[in-house]
Short mmCIF file of C-alpha atoms in Angstrom, two decimals:
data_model
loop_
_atom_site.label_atom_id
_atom_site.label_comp_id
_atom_site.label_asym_id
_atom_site.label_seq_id
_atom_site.Cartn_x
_atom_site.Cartn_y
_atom_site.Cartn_z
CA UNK A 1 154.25 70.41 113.71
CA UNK A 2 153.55 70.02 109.93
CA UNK A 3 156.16 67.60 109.58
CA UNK A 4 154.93 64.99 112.56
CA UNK A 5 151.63 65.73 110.95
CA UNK A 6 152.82 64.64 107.35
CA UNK A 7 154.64 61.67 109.51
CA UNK A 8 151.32 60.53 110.86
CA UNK A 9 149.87 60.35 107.45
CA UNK A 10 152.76 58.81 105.86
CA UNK A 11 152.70 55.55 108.00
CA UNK A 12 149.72 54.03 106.83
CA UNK A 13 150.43 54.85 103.21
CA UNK A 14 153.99 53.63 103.29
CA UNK A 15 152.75 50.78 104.91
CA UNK A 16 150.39 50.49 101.75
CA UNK A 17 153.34 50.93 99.41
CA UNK A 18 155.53 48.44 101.00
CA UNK A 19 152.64 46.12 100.95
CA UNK A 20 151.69 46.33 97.84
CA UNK A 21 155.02 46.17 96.16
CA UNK A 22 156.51 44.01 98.34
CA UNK A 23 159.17 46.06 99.38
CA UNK A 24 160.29 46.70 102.97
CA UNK A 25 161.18 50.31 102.20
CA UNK A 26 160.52 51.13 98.72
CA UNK A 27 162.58 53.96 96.79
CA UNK A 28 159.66 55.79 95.17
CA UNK A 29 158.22 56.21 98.94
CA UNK A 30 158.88 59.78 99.74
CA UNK A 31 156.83 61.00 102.28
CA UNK A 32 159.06 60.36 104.66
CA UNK A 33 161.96 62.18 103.23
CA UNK A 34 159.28 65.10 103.09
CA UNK A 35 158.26 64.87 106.52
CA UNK A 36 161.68 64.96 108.35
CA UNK A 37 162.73 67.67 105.67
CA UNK A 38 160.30 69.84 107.35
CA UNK A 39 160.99 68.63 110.83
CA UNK A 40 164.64 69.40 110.43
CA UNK A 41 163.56 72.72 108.93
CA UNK A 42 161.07 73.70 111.48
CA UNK A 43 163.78 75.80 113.62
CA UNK A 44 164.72 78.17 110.91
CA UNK A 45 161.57 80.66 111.59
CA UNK A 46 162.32 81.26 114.91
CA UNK A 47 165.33 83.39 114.56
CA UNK A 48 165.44 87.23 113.14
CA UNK A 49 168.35 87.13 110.85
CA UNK A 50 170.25 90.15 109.89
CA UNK A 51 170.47 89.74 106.75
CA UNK A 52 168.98 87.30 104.12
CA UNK A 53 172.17 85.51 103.12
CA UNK A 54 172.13 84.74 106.98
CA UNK A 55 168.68 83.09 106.45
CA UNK A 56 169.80 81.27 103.70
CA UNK A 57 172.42 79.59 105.33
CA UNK A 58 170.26 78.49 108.24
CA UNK A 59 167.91 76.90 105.11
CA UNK A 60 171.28 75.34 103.64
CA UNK A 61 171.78 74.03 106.99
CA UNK A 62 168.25 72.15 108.10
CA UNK A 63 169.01 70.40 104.32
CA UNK A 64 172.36 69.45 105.14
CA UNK A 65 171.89 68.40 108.48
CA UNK A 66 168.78 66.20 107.50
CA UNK A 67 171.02 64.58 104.77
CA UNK A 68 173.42 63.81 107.15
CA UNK A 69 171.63 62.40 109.86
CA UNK A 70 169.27 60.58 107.14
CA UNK A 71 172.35 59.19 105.18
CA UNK A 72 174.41 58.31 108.31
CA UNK A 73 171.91 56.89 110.63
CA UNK A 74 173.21 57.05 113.83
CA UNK A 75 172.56 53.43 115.85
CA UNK A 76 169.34 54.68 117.49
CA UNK A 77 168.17 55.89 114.35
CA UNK A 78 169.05 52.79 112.20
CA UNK A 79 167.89 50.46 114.84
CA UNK A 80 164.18 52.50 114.66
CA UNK A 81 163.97 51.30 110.83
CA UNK A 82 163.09 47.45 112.63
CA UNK A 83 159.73 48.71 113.25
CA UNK A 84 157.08 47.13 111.89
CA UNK A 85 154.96 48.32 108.37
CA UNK A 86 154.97 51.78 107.50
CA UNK A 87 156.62 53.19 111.18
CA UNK A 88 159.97 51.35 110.13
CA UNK A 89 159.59 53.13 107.09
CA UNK A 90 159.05 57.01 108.35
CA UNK A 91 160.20 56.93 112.15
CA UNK A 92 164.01 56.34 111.07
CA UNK A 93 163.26 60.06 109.24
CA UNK A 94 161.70 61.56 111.54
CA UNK A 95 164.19 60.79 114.18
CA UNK A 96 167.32 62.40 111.35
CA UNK A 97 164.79 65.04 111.02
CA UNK A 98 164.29 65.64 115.13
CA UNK A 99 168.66 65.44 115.51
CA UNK A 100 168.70 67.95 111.86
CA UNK A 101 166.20 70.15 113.57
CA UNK A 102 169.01 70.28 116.93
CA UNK A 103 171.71 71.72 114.90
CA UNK A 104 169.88 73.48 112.42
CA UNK A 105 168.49 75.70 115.86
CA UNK A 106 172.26 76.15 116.70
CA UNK A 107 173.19 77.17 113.22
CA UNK A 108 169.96 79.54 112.90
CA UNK A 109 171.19 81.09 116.33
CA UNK A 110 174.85 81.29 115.15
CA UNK A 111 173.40 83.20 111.81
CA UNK A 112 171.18 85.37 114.01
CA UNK A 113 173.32 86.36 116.38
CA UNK A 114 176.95 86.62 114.61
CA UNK A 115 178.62 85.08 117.42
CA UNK A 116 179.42 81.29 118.89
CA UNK A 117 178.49 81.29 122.36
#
């Protein structure tokens, strides 16, 4: 929830940003980096880990994931970035962040659990 929220006010200051230094998607805007960082990472809490290691890894995970997903851009994802102002700017995150947040909740229940399936 924190991360949509951070999302929501990310657009219109991105959009600010981009404006003002004429930029589509300029590199010193991080919000949305922080936003789907905590969308991705929003699954980890749910689990009861055995041990803390366990934990960790499921925290290693969201940040990996995230990367990927925010790196690699998937066609849905990349295609999102067309939107106009300060959406094109965060959606494309929160979208890696919503597909991180997916296999960070299978990792997390791997770590939890100690088995596959």
């Amino acid at each position: 929830m924190s991360g949509l929220l951070i999302a929501l006010a990310g657009v219109p200051a991105a959009a600010r940003a981009a404006r003002e230094s004429g930029a589509k998607d300029p590199g010193f805007v991080v919000i949305d980096e922080v936003a789907g960082q905590a969308i991705a990472s929003c699954t980890v809490p749910m689990f009861l880990y055995p041990a803390p290691g366990r934990e960790a890894l499921a925290w290693l995970a969201s940040f990996f994931f995230f990367r990927l997903f925010d790196v690699w851009k998937p066609g849905w994802i990349r295609r999102s970035q067309a939107y106009p102002g300060g959406w094109g700017i965060v959606i494309d995150d929160v979208l890696a962040g919503l597909l991180a947040a997916g296999a960070t909740a299978a990792t997390a229940w791997i770590a939890s659990t100690g088995r596959l399936w």
